[in-house]
mmCIF file of N, CA and C in Angstrom:
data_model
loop_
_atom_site.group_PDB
_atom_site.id
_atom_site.type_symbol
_atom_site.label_atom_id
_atom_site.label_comp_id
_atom_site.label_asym_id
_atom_site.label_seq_id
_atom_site.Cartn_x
_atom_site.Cartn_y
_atom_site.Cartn_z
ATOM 1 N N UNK Q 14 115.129 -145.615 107.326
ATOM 2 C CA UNK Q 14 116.213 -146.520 107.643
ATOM 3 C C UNK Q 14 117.399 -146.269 106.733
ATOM 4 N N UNK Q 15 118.514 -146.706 107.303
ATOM 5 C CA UNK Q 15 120.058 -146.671 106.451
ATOM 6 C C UNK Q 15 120.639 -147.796 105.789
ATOM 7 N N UNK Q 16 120.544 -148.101 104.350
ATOM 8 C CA UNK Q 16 120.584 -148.382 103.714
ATOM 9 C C UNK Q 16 122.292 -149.014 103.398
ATOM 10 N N UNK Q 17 122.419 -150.315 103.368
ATOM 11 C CA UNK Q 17 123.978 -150.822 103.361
ATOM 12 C C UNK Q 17 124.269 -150.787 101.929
ATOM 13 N N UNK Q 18 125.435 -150.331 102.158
ATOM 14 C CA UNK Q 18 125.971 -150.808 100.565
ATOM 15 C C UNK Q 18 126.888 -152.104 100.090
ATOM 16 N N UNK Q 19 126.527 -152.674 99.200
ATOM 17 C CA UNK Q 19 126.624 -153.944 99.826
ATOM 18 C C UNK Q 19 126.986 -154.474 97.719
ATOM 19 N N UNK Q 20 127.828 -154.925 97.443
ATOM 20 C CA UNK Q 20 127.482 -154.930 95.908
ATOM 21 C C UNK Q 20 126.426 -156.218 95.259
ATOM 22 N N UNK Q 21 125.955 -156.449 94.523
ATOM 23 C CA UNK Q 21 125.121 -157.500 94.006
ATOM 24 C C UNK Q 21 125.742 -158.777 94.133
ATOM 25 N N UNK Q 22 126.730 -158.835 93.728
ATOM 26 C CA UNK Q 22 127.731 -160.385 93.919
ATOM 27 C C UNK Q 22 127.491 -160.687 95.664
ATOM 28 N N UNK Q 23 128.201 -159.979 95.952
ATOM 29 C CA UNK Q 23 127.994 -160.126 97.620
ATOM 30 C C UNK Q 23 126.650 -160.625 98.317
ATOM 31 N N UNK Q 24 125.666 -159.846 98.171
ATOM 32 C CA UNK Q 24 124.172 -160.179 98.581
ATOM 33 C C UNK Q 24 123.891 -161.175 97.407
ATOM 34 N N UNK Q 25 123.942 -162.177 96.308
ATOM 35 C CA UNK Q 25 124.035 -163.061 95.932
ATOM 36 C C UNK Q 25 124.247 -163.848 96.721
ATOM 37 N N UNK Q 26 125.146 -164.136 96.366
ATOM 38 C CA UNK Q 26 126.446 -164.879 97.432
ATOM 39 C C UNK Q 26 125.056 -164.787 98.995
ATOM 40 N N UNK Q 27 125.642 -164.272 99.321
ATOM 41 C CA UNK Q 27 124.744 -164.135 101.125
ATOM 42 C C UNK Q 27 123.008 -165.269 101.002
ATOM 43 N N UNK Q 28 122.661 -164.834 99.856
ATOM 44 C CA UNK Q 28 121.461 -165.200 99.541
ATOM 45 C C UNK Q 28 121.398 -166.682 99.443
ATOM 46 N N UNK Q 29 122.365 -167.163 98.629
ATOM 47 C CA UNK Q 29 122.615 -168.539 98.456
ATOM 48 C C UNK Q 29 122.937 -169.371 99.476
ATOM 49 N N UNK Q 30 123.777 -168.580 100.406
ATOM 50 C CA UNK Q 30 123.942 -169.462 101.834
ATOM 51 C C UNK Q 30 122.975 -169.549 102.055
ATOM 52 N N UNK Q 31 121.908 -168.760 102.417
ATOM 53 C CA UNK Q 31 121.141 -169.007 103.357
ATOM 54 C C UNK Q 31 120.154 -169.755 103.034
ATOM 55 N N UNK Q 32 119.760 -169.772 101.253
ATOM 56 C CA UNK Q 32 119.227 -170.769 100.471
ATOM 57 C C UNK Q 32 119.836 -171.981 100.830
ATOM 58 N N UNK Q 33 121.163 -172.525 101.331
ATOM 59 C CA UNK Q 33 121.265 -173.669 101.179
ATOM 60 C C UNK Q 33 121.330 -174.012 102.070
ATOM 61 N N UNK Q 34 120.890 -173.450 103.338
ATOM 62 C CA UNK Q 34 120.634 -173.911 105.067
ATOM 63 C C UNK Q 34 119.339 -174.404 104.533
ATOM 64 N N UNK Q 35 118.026 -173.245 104.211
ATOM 65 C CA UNK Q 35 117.119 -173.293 104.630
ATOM 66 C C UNK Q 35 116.582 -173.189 103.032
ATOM 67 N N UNK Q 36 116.426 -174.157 101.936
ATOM 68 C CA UNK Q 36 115.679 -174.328 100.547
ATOM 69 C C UNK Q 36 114.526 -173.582 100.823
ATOM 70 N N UNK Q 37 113.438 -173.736 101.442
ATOM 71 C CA UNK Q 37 111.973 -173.292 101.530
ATOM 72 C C UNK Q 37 111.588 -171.902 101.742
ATOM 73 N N UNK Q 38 112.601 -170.986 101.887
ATOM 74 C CA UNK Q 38 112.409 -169.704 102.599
ATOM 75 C C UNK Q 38 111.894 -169.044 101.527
ATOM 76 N N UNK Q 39 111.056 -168.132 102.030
ATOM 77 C CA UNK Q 39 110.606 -167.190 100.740
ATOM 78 C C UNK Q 39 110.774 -165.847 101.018
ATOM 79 N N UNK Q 40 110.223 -165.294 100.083
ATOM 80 C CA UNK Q 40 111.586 -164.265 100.032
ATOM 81 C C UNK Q 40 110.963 -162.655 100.881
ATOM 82 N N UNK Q 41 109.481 -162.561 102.223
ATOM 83 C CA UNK Q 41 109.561 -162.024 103.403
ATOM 84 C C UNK Q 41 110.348 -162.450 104.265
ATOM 85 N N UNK Q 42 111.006 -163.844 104.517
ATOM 86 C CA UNK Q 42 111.770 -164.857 105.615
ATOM 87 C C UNK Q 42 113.173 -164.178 105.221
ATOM 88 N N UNK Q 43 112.986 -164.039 103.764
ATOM 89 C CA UNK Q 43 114.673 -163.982 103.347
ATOM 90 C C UNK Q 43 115.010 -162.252 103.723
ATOM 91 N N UNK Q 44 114.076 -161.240 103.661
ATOM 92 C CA UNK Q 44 114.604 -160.393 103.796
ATOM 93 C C UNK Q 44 114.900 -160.235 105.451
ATOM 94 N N UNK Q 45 113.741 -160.827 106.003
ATOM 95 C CA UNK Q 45 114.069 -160.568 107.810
ATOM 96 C C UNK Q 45 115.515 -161.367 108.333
ATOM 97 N N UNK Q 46 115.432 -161.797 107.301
ATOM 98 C CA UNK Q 46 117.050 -163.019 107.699
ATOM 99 C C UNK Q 46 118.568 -162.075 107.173
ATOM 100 N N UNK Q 47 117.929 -161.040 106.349
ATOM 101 C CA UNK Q 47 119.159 -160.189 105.657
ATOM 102 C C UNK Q 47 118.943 -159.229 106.840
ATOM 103 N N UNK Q 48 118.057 -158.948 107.209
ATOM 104 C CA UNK Q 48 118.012 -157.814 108.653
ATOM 105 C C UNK Q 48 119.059 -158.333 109.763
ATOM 106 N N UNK Q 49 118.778 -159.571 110.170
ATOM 107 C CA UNK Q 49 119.357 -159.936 111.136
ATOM 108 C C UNK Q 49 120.819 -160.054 110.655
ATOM 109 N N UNK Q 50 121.235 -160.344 110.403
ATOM 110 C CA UNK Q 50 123.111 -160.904 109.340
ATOM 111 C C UNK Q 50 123.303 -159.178 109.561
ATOM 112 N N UNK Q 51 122.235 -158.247 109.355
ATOM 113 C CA UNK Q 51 122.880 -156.514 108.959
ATOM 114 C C UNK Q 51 123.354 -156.328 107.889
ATOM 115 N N UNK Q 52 122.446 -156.640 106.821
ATOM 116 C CA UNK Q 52 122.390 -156.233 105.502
ATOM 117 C C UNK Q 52 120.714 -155.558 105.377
ATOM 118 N N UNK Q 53 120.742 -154.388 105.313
ATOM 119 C CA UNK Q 53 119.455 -153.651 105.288
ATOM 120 C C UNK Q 53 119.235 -152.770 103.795
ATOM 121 N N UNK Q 54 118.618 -153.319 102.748
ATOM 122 C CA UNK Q 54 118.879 -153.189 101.455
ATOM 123 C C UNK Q 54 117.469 -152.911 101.187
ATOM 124 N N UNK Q 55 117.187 -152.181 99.506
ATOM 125 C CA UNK Q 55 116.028 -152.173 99.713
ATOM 126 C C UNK Q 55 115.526 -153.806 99.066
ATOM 127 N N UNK Q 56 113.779 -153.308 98.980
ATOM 128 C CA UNK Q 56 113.152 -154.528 98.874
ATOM 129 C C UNK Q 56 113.197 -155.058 97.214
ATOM 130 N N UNK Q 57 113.517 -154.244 97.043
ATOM 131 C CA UNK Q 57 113.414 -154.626 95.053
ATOM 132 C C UNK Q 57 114.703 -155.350 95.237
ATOM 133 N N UNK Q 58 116.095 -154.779 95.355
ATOM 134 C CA UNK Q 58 117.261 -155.234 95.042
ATOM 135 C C UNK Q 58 117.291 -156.790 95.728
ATOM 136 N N UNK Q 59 116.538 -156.855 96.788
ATOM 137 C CA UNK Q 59 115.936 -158.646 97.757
ATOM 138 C C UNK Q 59 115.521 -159.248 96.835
ATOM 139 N N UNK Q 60 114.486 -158.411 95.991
ATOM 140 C CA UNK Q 60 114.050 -159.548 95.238
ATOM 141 C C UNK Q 60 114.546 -160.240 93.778
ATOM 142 N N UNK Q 61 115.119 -158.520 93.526
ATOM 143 C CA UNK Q 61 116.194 -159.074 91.867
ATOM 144 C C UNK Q 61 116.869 -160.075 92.638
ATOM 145 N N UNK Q 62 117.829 -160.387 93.422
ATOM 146 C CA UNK Q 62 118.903 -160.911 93.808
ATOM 147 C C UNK Q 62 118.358 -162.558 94.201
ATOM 148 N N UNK Q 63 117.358 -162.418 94.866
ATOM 149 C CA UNK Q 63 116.368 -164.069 95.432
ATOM 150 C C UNK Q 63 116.354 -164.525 93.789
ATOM 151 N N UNK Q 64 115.325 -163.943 92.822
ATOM 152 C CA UNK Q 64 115.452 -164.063 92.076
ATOM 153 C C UNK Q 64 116.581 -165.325 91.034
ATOM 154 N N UNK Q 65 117.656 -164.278 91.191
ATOM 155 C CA UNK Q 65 118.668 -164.466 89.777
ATOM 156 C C UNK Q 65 119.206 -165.790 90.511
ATOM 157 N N UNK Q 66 119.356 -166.119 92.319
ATOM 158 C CA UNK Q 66 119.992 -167.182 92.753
ATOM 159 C C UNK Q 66 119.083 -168.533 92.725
ATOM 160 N N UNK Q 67 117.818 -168.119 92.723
ATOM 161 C CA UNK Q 67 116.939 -169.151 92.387
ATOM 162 C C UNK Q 67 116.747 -170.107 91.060
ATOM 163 N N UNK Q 68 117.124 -168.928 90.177
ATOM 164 C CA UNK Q 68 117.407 -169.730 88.801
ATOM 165 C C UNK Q 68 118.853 -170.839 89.006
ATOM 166 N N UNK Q 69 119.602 -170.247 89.695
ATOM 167 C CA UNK Q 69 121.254 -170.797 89.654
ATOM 168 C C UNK Q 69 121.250 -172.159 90.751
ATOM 169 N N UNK Q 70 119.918 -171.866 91.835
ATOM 170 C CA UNK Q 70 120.048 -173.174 92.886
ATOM 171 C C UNK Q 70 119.258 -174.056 91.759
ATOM 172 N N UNK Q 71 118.423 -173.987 91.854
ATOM 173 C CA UNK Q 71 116.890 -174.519 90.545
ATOM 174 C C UNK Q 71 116.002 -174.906 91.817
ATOM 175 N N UNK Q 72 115.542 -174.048 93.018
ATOM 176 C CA UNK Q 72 114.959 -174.602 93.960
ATOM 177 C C UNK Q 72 113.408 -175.546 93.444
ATOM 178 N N UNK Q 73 113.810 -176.770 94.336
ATOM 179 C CA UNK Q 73 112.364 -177.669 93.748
ATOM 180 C C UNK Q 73 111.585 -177.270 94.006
ATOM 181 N N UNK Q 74 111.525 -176.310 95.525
ATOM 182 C CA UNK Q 74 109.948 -176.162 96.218
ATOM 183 C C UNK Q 74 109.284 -175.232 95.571
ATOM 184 N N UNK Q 75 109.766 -174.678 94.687
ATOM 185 C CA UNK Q 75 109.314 -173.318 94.233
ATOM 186 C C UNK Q 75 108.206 -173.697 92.715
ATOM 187 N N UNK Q 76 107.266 -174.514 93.306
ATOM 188 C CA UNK Q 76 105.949 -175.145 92.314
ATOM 189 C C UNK Q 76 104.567 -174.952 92.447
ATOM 190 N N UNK Q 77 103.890 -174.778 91.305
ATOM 191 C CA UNK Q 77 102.300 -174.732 91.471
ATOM 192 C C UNK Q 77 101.577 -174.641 92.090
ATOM 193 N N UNK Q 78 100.495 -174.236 93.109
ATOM 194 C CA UNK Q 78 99.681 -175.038 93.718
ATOM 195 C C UNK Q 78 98.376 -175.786 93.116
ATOM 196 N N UNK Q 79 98.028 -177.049 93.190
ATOM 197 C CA UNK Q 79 97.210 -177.687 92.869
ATOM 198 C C UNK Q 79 96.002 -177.943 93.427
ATOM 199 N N UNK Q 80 95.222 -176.530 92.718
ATOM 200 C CA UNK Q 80 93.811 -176.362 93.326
ATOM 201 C C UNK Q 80 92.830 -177.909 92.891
ATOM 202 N N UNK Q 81 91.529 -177.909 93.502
ATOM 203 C CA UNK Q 81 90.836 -179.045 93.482
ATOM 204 C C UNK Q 81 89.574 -178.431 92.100
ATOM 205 N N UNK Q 82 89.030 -178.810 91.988
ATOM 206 C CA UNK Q 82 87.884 -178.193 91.008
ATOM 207 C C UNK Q 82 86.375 -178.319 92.350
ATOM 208 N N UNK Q 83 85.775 -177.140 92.200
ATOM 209 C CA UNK Q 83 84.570 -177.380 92.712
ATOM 210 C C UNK Q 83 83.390 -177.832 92.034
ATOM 211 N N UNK Q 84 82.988 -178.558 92.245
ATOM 212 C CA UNK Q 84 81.848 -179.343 91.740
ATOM 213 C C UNK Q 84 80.270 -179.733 92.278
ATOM 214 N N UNK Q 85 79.479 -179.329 91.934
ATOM 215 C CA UNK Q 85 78.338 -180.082 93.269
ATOM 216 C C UNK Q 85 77.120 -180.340 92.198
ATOM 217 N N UNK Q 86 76.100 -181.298 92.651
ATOM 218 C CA UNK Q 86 74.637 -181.042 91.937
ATOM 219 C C UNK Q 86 74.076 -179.878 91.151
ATOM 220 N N UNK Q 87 74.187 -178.968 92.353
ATOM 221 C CA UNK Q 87 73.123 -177.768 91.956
ATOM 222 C C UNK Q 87 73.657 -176.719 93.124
ATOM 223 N N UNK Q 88 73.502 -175.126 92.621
ATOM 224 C CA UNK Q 88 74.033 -174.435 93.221
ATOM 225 C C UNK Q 88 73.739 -174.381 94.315
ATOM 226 N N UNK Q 89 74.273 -174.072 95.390
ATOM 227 C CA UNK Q 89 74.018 -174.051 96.943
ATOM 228 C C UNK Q 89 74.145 -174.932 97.442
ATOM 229 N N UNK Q 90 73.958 -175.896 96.700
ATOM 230 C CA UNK Q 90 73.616 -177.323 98.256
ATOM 231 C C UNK Q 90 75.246 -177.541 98.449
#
């Protein structure tokens, strides 16, 4: 594939819009969403860039998951 040139500010920028339509997107959603717009970049520079704007939004969703503990009597049952 052909590769846009596109500078870091710019795909920032791009990134953040679309962060602020859609907070929850992660960052396979975010690159198919840079496909469609026709920004075809590679996958590292997607992710430095998700990255550095994520620190700058402070997205909330982006937290822990809170596993349960397994527990039982005795093994197997």
């Amino acid at each position: 594939y052909k590769y846009v040139t596109i500078s870091d500010k710019k795909l920032d920028e791009t990134i953040y819009h679309v962060l602020k339509t859609t907070p929850t997107i992660g960052l396979a959603i975010m690159t198919g969403k840079l496909k469609t717009l026709g920004i075809r970049v590679p996958r590292q520079r997607v992710r430095d860039s998700y990255s550095r704007v994520l620190v700058a939004v402070g997205n909330p969703f982006r937290r822990r998951i809170q596993r349960r503990m397994y527990c039982v009597r005795a093994p197997l049952s």
